[in-house]
Structures are given as structure tokens and as C-alpha cells.
Coordinates of C-alpha atoms in Angstrom, one line a residue:
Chain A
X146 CA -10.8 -89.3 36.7
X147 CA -11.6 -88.3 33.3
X148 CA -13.8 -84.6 32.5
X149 CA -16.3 -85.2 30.6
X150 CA -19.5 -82.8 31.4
X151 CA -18.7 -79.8 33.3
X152 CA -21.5 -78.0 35.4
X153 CA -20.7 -74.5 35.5
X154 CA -21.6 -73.2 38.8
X155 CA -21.2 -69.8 37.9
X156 CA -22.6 -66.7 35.8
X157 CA -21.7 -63.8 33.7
X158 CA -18.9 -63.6 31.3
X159 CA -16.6 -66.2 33.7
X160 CA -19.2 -68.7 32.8
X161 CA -18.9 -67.7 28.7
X162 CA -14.5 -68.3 29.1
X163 CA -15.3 -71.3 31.2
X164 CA -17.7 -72.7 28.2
X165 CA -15.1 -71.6 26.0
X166 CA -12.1 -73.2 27.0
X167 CA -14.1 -76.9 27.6
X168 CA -15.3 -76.4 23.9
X169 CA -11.5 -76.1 23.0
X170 CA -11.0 -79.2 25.0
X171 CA -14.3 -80.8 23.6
X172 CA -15.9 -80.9 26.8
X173 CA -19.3 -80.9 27.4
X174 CA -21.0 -78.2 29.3
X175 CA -23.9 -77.5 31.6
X176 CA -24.7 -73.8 32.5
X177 CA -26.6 -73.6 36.5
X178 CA -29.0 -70.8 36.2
X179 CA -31.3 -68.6 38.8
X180 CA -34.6 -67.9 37.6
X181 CA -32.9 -64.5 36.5
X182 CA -30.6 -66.0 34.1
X183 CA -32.2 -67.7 31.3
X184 CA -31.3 -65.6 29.0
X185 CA -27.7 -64.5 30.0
X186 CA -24.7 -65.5 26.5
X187 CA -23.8 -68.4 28.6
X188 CA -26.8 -70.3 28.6
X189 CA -27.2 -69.6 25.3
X190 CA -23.4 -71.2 24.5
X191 CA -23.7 -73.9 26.9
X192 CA -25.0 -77.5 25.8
X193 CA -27.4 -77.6 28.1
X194 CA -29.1 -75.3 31.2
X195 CA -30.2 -76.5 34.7
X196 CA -32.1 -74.0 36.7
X197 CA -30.9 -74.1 40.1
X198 CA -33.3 -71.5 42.0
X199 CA -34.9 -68.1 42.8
X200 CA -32.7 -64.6 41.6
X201 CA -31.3 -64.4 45.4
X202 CA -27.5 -65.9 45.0
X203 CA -27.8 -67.7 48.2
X204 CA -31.0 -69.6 47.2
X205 CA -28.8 -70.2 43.6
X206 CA -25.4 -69.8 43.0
X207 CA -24.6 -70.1 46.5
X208 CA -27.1 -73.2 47.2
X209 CA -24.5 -76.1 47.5
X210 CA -26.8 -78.3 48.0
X211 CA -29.3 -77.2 44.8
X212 CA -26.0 -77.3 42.6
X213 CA -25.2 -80.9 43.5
X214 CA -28.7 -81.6 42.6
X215 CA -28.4 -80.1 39.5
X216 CA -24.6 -82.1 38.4
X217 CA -26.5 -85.2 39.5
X218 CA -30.0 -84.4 37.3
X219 CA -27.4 -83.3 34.4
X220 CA -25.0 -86.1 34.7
X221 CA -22.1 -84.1 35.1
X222 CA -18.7 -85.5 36.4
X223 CA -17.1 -81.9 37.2
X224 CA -17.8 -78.9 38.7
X225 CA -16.1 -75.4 37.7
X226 CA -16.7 -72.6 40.4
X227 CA -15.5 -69.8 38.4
X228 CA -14.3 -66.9 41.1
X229 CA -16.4 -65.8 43.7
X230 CA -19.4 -67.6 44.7
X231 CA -18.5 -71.0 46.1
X232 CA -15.3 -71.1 44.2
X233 CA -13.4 -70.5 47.6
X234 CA -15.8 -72.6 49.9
X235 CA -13.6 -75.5 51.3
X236 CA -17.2 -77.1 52.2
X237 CA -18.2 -77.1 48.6
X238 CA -14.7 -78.7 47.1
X239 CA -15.6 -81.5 49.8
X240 CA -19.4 -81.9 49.0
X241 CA -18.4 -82.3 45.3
X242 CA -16.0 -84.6 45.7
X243 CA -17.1 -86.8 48.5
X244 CA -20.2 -87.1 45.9
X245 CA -17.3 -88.3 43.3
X246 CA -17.2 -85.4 40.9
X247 CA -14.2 -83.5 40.6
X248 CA -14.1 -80.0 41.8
X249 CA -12.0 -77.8 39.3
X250 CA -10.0 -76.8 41.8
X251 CA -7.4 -77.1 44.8
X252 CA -8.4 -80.0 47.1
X253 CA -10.7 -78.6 49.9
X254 CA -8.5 -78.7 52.6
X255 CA -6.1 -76.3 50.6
X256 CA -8.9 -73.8 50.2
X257 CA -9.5 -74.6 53.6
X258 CA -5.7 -73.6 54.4
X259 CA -5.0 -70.9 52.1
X260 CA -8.4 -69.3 52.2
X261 CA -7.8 -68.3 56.1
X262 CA -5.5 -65.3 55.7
X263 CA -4.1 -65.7 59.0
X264 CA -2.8 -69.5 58.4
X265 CA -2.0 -68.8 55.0
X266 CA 0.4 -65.9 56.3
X267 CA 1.5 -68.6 58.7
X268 CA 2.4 -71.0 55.9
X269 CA 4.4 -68.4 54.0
X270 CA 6.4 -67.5 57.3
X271 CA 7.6 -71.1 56.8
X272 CA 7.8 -71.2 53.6
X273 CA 10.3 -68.2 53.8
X274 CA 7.9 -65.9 51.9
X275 CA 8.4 -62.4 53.1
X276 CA 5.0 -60.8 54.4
X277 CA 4.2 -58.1 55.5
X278 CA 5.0 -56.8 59.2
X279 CA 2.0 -58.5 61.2
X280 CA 0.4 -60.6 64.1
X281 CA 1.8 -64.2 63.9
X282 CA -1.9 -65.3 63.7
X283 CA -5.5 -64.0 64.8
X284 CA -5.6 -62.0 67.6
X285 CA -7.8 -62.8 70.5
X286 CA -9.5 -59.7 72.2
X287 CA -8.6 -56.3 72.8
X288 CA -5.3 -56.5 75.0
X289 CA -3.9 -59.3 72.7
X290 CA -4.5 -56.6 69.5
X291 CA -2.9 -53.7 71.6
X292 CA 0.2 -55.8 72.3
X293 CA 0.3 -56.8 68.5
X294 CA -0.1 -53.2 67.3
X295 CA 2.7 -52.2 69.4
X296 CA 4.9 -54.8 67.7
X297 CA 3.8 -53.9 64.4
X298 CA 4.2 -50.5 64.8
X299 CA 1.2 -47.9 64.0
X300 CA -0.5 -47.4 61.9
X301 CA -2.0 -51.1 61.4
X302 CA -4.2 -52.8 59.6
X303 CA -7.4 -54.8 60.6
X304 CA -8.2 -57.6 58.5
X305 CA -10.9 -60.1 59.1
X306 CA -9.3 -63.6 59.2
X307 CA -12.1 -65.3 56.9
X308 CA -12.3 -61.8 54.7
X309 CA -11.5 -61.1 51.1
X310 CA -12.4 -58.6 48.6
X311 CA -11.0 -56.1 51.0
X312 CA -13.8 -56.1 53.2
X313 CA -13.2 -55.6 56.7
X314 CA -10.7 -53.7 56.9
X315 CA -9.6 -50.8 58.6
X316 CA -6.6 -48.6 59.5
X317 CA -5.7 -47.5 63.7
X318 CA -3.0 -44.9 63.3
X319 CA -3.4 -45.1 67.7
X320 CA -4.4 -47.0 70.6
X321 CA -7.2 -45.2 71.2
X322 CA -8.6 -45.9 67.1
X323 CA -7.5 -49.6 68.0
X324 CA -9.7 -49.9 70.6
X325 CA -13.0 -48.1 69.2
X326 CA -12.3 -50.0 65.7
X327 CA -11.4 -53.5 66.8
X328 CA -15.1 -54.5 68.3
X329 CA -15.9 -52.8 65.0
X330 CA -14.2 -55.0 62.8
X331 CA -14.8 -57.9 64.5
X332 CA -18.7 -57.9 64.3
X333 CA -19.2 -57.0 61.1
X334 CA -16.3 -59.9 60.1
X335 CA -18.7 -62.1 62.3
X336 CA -22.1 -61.1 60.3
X337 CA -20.2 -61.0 57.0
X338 CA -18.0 -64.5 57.4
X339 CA -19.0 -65.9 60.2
X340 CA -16.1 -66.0 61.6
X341 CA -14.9 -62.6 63.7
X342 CA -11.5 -63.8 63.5
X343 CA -9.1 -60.8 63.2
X344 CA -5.4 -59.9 62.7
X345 CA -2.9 -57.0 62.4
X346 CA -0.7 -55.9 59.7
X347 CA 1.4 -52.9 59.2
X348 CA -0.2 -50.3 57.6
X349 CA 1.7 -49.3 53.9
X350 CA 0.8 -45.8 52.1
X351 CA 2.0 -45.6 49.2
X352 CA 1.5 -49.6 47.9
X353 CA 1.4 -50.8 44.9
X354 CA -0.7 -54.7 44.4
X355 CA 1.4 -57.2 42.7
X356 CA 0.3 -60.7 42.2
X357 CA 1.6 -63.8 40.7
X358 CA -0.1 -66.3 38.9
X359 CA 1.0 -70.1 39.3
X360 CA -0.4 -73.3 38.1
X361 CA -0.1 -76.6 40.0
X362 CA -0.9 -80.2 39.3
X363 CA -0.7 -81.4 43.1
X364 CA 3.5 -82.0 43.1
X365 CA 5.3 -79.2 40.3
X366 CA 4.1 -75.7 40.4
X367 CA 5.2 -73.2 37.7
X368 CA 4.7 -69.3 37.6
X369 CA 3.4 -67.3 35.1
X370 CA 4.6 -64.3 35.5
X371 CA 3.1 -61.6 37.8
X372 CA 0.1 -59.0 37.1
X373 CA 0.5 -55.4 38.4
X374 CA -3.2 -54.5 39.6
X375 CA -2.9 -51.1 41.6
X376 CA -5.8 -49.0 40.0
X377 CA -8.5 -49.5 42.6
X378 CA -11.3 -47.8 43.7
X379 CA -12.9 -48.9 47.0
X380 CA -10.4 -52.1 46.9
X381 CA -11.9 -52.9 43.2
X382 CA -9.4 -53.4 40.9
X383 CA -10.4 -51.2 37.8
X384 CA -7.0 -51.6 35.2
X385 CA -5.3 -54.5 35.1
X386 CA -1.5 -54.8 33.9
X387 CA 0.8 -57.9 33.3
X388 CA 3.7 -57.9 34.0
X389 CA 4.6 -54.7 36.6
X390 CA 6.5 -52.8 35.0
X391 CA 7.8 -51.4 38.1
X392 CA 9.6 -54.6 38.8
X393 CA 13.0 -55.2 37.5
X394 CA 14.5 -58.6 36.8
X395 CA 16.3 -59.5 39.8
X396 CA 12.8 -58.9 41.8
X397 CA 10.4 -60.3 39.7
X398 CA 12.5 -63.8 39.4
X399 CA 12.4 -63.3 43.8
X400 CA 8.9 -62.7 43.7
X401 CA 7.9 -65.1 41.1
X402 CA 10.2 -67.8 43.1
X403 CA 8.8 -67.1 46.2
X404 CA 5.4 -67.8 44.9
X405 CA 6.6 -71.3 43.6
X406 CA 7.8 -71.8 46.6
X407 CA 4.6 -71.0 49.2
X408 CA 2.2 -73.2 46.5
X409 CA 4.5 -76.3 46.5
X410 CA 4.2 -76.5 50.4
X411 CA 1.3 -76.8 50.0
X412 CA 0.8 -79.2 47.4
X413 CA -1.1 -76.6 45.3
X414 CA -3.0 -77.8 42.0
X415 CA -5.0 -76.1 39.9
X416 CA -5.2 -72.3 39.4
X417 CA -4.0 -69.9 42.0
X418 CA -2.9 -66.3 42.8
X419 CA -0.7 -65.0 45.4
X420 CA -1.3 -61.6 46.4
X421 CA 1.4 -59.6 47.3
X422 CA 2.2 -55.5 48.3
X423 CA 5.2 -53.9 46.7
X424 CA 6.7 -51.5 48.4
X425 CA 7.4 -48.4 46.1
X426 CA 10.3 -46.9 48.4
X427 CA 12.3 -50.0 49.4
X428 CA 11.6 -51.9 46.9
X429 CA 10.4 -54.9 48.9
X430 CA 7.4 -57.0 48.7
X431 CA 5.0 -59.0 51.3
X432 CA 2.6 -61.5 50.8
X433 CA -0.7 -60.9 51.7
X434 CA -2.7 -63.8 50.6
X435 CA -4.1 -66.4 48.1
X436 CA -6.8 -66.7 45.9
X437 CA -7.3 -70.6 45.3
X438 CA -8.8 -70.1 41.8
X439 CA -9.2 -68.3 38.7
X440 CA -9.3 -64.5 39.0
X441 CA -11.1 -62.0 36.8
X442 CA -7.8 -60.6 35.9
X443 CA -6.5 -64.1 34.3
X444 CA -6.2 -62.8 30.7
X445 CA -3.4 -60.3 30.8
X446 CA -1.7 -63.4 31.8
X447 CA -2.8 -65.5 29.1
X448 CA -1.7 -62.8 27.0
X449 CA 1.5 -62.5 27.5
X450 CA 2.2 -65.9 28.5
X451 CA 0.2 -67.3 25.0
X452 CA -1.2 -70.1 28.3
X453 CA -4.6 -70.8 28.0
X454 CA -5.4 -70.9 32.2
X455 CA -8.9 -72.3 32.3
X456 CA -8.1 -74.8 29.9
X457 CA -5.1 -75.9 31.7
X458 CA -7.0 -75.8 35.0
X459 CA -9.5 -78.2 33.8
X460 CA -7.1 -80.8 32.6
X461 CA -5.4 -80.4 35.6
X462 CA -8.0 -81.6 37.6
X463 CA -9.0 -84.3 35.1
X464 CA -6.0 -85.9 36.7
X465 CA -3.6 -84.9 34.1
X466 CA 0.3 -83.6 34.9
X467 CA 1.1 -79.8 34.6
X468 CA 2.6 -80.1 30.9
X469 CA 4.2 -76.0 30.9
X470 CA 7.8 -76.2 32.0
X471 CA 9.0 -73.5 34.0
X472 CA 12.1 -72.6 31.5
X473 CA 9.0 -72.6 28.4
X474 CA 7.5 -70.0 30.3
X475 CA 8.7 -66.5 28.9
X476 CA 6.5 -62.9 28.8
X477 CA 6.0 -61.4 25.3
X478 CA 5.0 -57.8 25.3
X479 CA 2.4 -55.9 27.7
X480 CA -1.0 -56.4 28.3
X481 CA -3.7 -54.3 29.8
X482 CA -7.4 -55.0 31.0
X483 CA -10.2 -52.5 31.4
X484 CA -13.1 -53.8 33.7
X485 CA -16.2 -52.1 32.3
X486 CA -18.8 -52.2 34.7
X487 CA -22.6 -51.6 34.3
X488 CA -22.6 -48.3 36.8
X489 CA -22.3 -44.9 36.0
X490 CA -19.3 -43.6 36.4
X491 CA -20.4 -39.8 36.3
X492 CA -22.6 -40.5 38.9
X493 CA -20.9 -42.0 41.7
X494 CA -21.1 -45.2 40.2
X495 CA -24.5 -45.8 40.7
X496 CA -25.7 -49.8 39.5
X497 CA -27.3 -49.0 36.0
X498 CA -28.7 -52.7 35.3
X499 CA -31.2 -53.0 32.1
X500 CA -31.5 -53.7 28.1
X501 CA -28.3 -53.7 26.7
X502 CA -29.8 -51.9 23.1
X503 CA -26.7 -51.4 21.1
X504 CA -23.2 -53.1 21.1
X505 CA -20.1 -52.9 18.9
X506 CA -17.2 -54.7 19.9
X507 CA -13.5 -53.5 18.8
X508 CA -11.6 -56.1 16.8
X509 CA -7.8 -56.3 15.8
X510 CA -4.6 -57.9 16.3
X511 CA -4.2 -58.0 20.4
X512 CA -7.7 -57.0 21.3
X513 CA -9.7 -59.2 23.3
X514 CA -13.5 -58.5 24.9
X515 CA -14.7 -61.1 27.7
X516 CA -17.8 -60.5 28.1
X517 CA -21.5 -61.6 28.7
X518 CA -23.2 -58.8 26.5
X519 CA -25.0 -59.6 23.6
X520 CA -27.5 -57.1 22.0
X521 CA -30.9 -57.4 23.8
X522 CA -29.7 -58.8 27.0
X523 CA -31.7 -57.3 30.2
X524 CA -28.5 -56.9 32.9
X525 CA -30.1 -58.3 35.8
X526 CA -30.0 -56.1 39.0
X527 CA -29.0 -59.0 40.9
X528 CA -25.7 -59.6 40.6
X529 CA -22.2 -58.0 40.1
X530 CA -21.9 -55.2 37.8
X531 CA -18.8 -56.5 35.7
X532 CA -20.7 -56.7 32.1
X533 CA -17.1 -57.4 30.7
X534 CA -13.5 -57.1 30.1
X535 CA -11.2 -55.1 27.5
X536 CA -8.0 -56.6 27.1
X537 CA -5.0 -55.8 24.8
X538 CA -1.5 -56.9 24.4
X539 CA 1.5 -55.1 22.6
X540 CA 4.7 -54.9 22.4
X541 CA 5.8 -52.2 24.8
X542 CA 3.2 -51.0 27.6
X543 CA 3.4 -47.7 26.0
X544 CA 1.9 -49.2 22.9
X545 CA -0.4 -50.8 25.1
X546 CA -1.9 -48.0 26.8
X547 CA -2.1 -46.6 22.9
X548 CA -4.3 -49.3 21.6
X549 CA -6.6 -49.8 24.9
X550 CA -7.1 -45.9 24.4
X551 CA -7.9 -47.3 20.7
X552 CA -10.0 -50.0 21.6
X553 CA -12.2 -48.1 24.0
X554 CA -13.2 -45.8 21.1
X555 CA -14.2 -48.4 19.3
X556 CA -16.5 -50.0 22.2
X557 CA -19.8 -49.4 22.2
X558 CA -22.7 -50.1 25.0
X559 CA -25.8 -48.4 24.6
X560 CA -28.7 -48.5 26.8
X561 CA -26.9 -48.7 30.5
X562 CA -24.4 -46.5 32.0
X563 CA -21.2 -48.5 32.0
X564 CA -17.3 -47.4 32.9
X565 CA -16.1 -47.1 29.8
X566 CA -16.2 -43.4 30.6
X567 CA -13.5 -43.6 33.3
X568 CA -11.4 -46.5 31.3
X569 CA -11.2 -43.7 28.5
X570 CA -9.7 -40.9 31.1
X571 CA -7.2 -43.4 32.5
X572 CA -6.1 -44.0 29.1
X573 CA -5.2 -40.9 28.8
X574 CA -4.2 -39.8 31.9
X575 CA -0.2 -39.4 32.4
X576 CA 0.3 -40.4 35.5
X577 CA -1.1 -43.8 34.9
X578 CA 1.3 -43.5 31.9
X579 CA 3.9 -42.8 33.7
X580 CA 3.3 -46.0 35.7
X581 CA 3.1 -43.6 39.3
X582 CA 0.2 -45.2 40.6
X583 CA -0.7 -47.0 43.9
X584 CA -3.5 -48.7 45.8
X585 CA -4.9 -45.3 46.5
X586 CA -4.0 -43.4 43.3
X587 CA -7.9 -44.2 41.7
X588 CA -10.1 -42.3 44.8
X589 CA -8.3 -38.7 45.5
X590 CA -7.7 -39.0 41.1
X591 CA -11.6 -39.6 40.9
X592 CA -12.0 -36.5 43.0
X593 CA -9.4 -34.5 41.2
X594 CA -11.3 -35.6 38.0
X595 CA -14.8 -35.5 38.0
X596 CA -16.4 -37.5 35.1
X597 CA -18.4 -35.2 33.0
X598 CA -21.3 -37.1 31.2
X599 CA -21.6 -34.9 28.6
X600 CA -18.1 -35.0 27.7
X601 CA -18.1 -39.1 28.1
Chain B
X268 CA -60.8 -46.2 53.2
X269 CA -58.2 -45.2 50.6
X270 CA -55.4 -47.9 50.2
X271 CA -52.2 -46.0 49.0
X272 CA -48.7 -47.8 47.9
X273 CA -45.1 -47.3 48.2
X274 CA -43.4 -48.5 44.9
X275 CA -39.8 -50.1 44.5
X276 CA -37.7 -46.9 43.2
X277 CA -35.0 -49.1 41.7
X278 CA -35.4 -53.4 40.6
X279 CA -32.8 -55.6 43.0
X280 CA -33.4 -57.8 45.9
X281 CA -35.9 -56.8 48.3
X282 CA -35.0 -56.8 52.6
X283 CA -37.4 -56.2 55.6
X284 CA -34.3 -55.7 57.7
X285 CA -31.3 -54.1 58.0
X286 CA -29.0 -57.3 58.2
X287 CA -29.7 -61.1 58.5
X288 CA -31.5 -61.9 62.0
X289 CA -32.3 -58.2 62.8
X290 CA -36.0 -57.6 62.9
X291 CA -37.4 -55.9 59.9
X292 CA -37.5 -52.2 59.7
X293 CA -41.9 -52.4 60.0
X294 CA -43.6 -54.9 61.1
X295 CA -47.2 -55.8 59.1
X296 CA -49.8 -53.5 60.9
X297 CA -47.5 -51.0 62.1
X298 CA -47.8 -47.2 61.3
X299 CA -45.6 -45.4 58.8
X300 CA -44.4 -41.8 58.5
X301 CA -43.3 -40.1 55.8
X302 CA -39.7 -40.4 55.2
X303 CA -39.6 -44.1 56.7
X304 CA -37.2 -46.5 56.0
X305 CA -39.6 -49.6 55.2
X306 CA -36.3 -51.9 53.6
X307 CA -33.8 -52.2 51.2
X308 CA -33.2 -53.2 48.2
X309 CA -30.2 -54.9 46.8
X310 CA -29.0 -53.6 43.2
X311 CA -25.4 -54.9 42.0
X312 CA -23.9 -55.6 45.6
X313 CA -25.3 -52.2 46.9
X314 CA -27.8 -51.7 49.1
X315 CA -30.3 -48.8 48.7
X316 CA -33.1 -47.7 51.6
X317 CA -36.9 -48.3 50.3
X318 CA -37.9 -44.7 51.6
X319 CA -42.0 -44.4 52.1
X320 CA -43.0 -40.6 50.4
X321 CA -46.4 -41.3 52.0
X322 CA -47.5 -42.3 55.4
X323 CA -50.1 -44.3 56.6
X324 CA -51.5 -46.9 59.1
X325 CA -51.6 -50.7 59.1
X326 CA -48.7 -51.4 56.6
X327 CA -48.9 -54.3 54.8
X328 CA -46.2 -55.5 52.6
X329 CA -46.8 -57.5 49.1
X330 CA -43.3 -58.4 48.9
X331 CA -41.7 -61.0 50.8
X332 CA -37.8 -60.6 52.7
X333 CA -35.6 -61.4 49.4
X334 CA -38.0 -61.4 46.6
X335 CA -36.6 -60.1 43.2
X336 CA -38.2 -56.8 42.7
X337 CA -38.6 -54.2 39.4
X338 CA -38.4 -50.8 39.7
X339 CA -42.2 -49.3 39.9
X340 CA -43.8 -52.7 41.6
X341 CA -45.6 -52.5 44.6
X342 CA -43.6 -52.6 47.9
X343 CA -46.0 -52.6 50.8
X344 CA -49.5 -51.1 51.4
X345 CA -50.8 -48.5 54.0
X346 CA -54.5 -47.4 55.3
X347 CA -54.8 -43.5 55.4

């Protein structure tokens, strides 16, 4: 079915690369906004602007039913969900397309599939995907999760089966921890999912997050490479990479294969991430789950690949046949993203919405800034505090790390507190350099290395 | 009778309760001490108590459960 309008059900600078790449493609758009949003760099880009309802996501961005009105008011024949939101609701993919728009996205039962982590670690166990040490699937009450644990091995993991964005979880080095934690876990997975499915996976220290990016159209899947995203604070990835450098050849072709392998079982088309650990000491890696649509993290990708991702996701689900072959798939150089936040990074990160009052952008060869910042623009308090996205590619990672620490300098946002603070210290910082970093590298380093405002 | 006010500290999302389908931290008439959490408010995916400074009697709040707030606008008023 051809694309011809696309409603953007999404915000922020997602919604300004989503608006982008249809322009490319000469596709109309329509930018959903909350009361909030009027004046955000998206509706200002878009062709036209719906208002879907009040500030409160659930009453907007998260109101199926008010963002089906507004497709049908606006005459749009697609939907894009950007990434979080609805863009992982298996009920949403079905509403839009049972009302004959196409969702731009995997079909809803795949969401439906790959979106539970404990069936999607089920369908890489069949797919021969390595994952990591675990329950086979939820576990059902205390004595189920004891016998688990002691199959696993201690210290586990407790994930919520319907979590994501590392929510939910929580580390038992005992039986005794398993048994105050797991009523724990499972209540607040039931008030924050609904669902207060859990299950067990073996606990890694010193891991290191490795994903790989593949692109289906429904029959062929292709990879594009993987992204290395191990700087995290509170499991928020704060520097992206692509490709991990830790990885040599031999494992990156396994990994990469593997991935090709768990989205063609399923059928996969569109965008999609497979999240994987890496094991620093062993050298192996685990899947851990999927993320049926674009991430934030996409552009390191598209930098080193030269792929353009959203637009390639779009006419994908227009109907049209994955055109990249695997073999014209190759990685050129290193790129590196900064996630700059509006919070203040000298002050334990505290949310520092407001007027945006001056902004300079860096430019160059290899620089990129995604972002929804324009001077003027009132941050809302609303929402998430990503305000944008430094990206650079080089040859080398060394060279990399040389012109992000470049870049930063020549990024300006007055009037909020943002991260760039932090971004500039891990430019410099030498064991980030030195590539020695793992999932929790960023918090006891944070610690270590109190932000100074005054020096920032 | 002097009417005094408890104002937002920071702008976000405004909560009675603690979490969805618990009851709100004051109910409308109820008294307030000093130091009180009265609600939340939502700024950027964190949530950040709405502490009363003053107490009072008879609260009554000007802000429904999820309204947007700014920083300074009233939350709730109490009798002395």
C-alpha cells in the first residue's frame, strides 16, 4: 500500500529525523501534538499539526484512540511511532492497521512476540541464538524462582517479563535476597506493565551492551553492523559507539549472523535491534532482547553504514522489498554519539526544562546534531529530557573521540543545564579511551569524578 | 480567616497520589502539617514530593490529579 501522508505519533528530535527522512522520500507529513507542543521544531517542519490532547502523555501521545482520530481528521495513510511511546504497543500496530493504515513497523503480532522478553528469549533458544544463562520462560511464584535460581546459579537477575528500559530489575546474590525481592519485583512490574510476569537470568559483572542493528522487509533480513552502547548511568545509555571495537572479526560476523538469524524466524520487517551482553572475560555474548523499532542510537549506524534507517523503514512498510544486500553492507570508520540531556549534570542530574536562550551548533565534515532545539524554544517539563544528539564519524575511533571532544566545544545551549558537561569529561577521560568500559563503568566513575559547575 | 497557599516548587505533571488507584496523599477538607507530602509532581520522568512549608485546616486543592503545572502556581489552599 503506497505512503503517502505520514502521522507522526511522536515528539522531540525523533519526530524532526522522522519529518526529515519522509521529506527525502517526498512524503507528506503530519506532526500529533499535546497541548504542550505547539511550538516544538517539529511542528514547525511538519506540513501540517493535529493536536491530539492535554500535556499528560497518556491523555496524548499515548491516547491510541485520540491518534487514530487525528490520522483520520488529517487523512493520513501511515503511522510512524518513533521509539518509546506506542512504538512497541502490539495493540496500537493492530488498531492502525485493522483501520487500513500502515503502521511503520513490524506487524503487531511480532511486537506482540518479541516485545515479551521471556518468549523472545524463547524464540532465540530456537533460533540457536546464544542467551544468556536463564529460566526457560516466566517463572510462576516463589518456589518456581528458587528452583530457577538454583539452576542459574547466583547471583541472578530479576527481569519483569513485559519490562524494558531496564526497569524492574534487580540482582539476588541468595535465597534469602530471592525471596524478599521477588514479591518486590513482581508488583511493581504489575503497576508499571501490567503484567507481573517475571524471569531469572544470570547475573554478569563486568558486561559490556552490544547490539545489532537489522532491517527486514517481512522474508530477507540484513544486518548493519553492531553498536557498542556500554556507558550508562541508571541503565541510560549516555555514549553511543558503532561498531564495538572490542569485537574482533570472527565475533562480530557470529554475532551479526546470529542476529539475522533470530529476525528471519520471525519474519521481521522493518527496523529492529537485538540487544545483546558481551562478555569481557570469555569473550562470549547472550541475547537479551529486541527492540521492534528505531532506537535513539540509530545514527552511529547510519554513519558508518552511509544507510539512511528511517527512510528505509518507511519504504519498507509502503510494501516495498529490502533493496541493501548483505555483501553491500560494509562499516567505514567509527562513530560516536553524545546524548545531551536537559538535566544538570553537576547536580545529580536534576530535570532543568525552560527557554532555550542561546544555541550554536558545531558544523564540519562528520559532525551531525539531531536535535529538537531551536533558539527560543520553552523545553517542556513534561517529557523526556533528551534535547538532542552529537554524533561524529572518523576514520579511526581514536580520531573519533578527538573530534566529539572537538564538537562539544563548539556546542553551545544556554539557558538550561544540559550534559554536555559530563559528554566533555568522557571525552577526555582515558579509560573510556582506552575502550575499558562496562555497563557499570558510568556510576562508581560519576562518583570518582564529581562534575564541577564552575569548571563545566 | 486567612487563606494561605502552597505553590508548585518546580512546573511538571501534578499527582494527588502516590501511584495510579492509591488514594491521594490529602483528601479536600483534611488538615495539613508542616512538612506534609500533599503530591507529586512529574518533571522529565521524575517524580518530586509537593512538600507543604505551611500548615493549615480544610485543604483544598486548585489543581486537579494530572494537570500540567508551572513552577510558582498555586497547588492547594489551607484555612489557618
Amino acid at each position: 500500500m503506497p505512503v503517502t501522508k505520514i502521522l507522526i505519533a511522536n515528539r522531540g528530535e525523533i519526530a524532526v529525523r522522522i519529518i526529515r527522512a519522509a521529506k527525502s522520500l517526498g512524503i507528506a507529513t503530519v506532526q500529533a501534538v499535546s497541548k504542550a507542543d505547539h511550538g516544538m521544531l517539529a511542528a514547525r517542519l511538519a506540513d501540517e499539526v493535529v493536536e491530539i490532547g492535554p500535556a499528560h502523555a497518556s491523555k496524548s501521545y499515548l491516547s491510541i484512540e485520540a491518534l487514530l482520530k487525528a490520522a483520520a481528521d488529517t487523512g493520513a495513510d501511515a503511522v510512524h511511532p518513533g521509539y518509546g511511546f506506542l512504538s512497541e504497543n502490539a495493540g496500537f500496530a493492530q488498531a492502525v492497521d485493522e483501520r487500513g493504515l500502515v503502521f511503520i513497523g513490524p506487524k503487531a503480532e511480532t511486537i506482540r512476540l518479541m516485545g515479551d522478553k521471556a518468549t523472545a528469549r524463547a524464540m532465540a533458544m530456537k533460533a540457536g541464538v546464544p542467551t544468556v544463562p536463564g529460566s526457560p520462560g516466566r517463572v510462576e511464584g516463589l518456589q518456581a524462582a528458587r528452583d530457577a535460581a538454583e539452576e542459574v546459579g547466583y547471583p541472578v537477575m530479576i527481569k519483569a517479563s513485559a519490562g524494558g528500559g531496564g526497569r524492574g530489575i534487580r540482582v539476588a546474590h541468595t535465597p534469602e535476597e530471592l525471596a524478599t525481592l521477588i514479591p518486590q519485583a513482581s508488583a511493581e512490574a504489575l503497576s508499571a506493565f501490567g503484567d507481573g510476569g517475571l524471569y531469572l537470568e544470570r547475573f554478569i559483572a563486568r558486561a559490556r551492551h552490544v547490539e545489532v542493528q537489522i532491517m527486514g522487509d517481512g522474508t530477507d533480513v540484513v544486518h548493519l553492523y553492531e553498536r557498542e552502547c556500554s556507558v550508562q548511568r541508571r541503565r541510560q545509555k549516555v555514549w553511543e559507539e558503532a561498531p564495538a571495537a572490542v569485537l574482533d572479526t570472527a565475533t562480530r560476523e557470529k554475532l551479526c549472523a546470529s542476529a539475522v538469524a533470530l529476525a528471519k524466524s520471525v519474519g521481521y520487517r522493518g527496523a529492529g535491534t537485538l540487544e545483546y551482553l558481551y562478555d569481557d572475560e570469555t569473550g562470549a555474548f547472550f541475547f537479551i532482547e529486541m527492540n521492534t523499532r528505531i532506537q535513539v542510537e540509530h545514527p552511529v549506524t547510519e554513519m558508518i553504514t552511509g544507510v539512511d534507517l528511517v527512510a528505509e523503514m518507511i519504504r519498507i512498510s509502503a510494501g516495498a522489498p529490502l533493496l541493501i544486500r548483505q555483501e553491500d553492507v560494509s562499516i567505514s570508520g567509527h562513530a560516536l554519539e553524545c546524548r545531551i540531556n536537559a538535566e544538570d549534570a553537576a547536580k545529580a542530574f536534576m530535570p532543568s526544562p525552560g527557554v532555550v536562550s542561546r544555541l550554536v551548533v558545531p558544523e564540519g565534515a562528520g559532525i551531525r546534531f539531531d536535535t529538537m532545539l531551536y533558539e527560543g524554544y520553552a523545553v517542556p517539563p513534561f517529557y523526556d529530557s533528551l534535547i538532542g544528539k552529537l554524533i561524529v564519524h572518523a576514520a579511526t575511533r581514536e580520531a573519533a573521540i578527538d573530534a566529539m571532544a572537538r564538537a562539544l566545544d563548539g556546542l553551545t545551549v544556554e539557558g538550561i543545564a544540559t550534559t554536555i558537561p559530563l559528554h566533555k569529561a568522557l571525552a577526555r577521560d582515558e579509560e573510556l579511551a582506552g575502550g575499558r568500559v562496562h555497563t557499570r563503568w558510568l556510576e562508581p566513575w560519576l562518583d570518582a569524578n564529581p562534575l564541577d559547575a564552575a569548571k563545566a | 480567616m486567612a487563606v494561605k497557599t502552597v505553590l508548585a516548587p518546580i512546573p511538571g505533571i501534578f499527582y494527588r497520589s502516590p501511584s495510579p488507584g492509591e488514594p491521594p496523599f490529602k483528601q479536600d477538607g483534611d488538615t495539613v502539617a508542616p512538612g506534609d507530602t500533599i503530591g507529586l509532581i512529574e518533571v522529565m520522568k521524575t517524580f518530586n514530593p509537593v512538600v507543604a512549608e505551611v500548615g493549615g485546616r480544610n485543604v483544598k486543592f486548585v489543581l486537579d490529579n494530572e494537570d500540567a503545572v508551572m513552577a510558582g502556581q498555586p497547588v492547594c489552599e489551607l484555612e489557618d
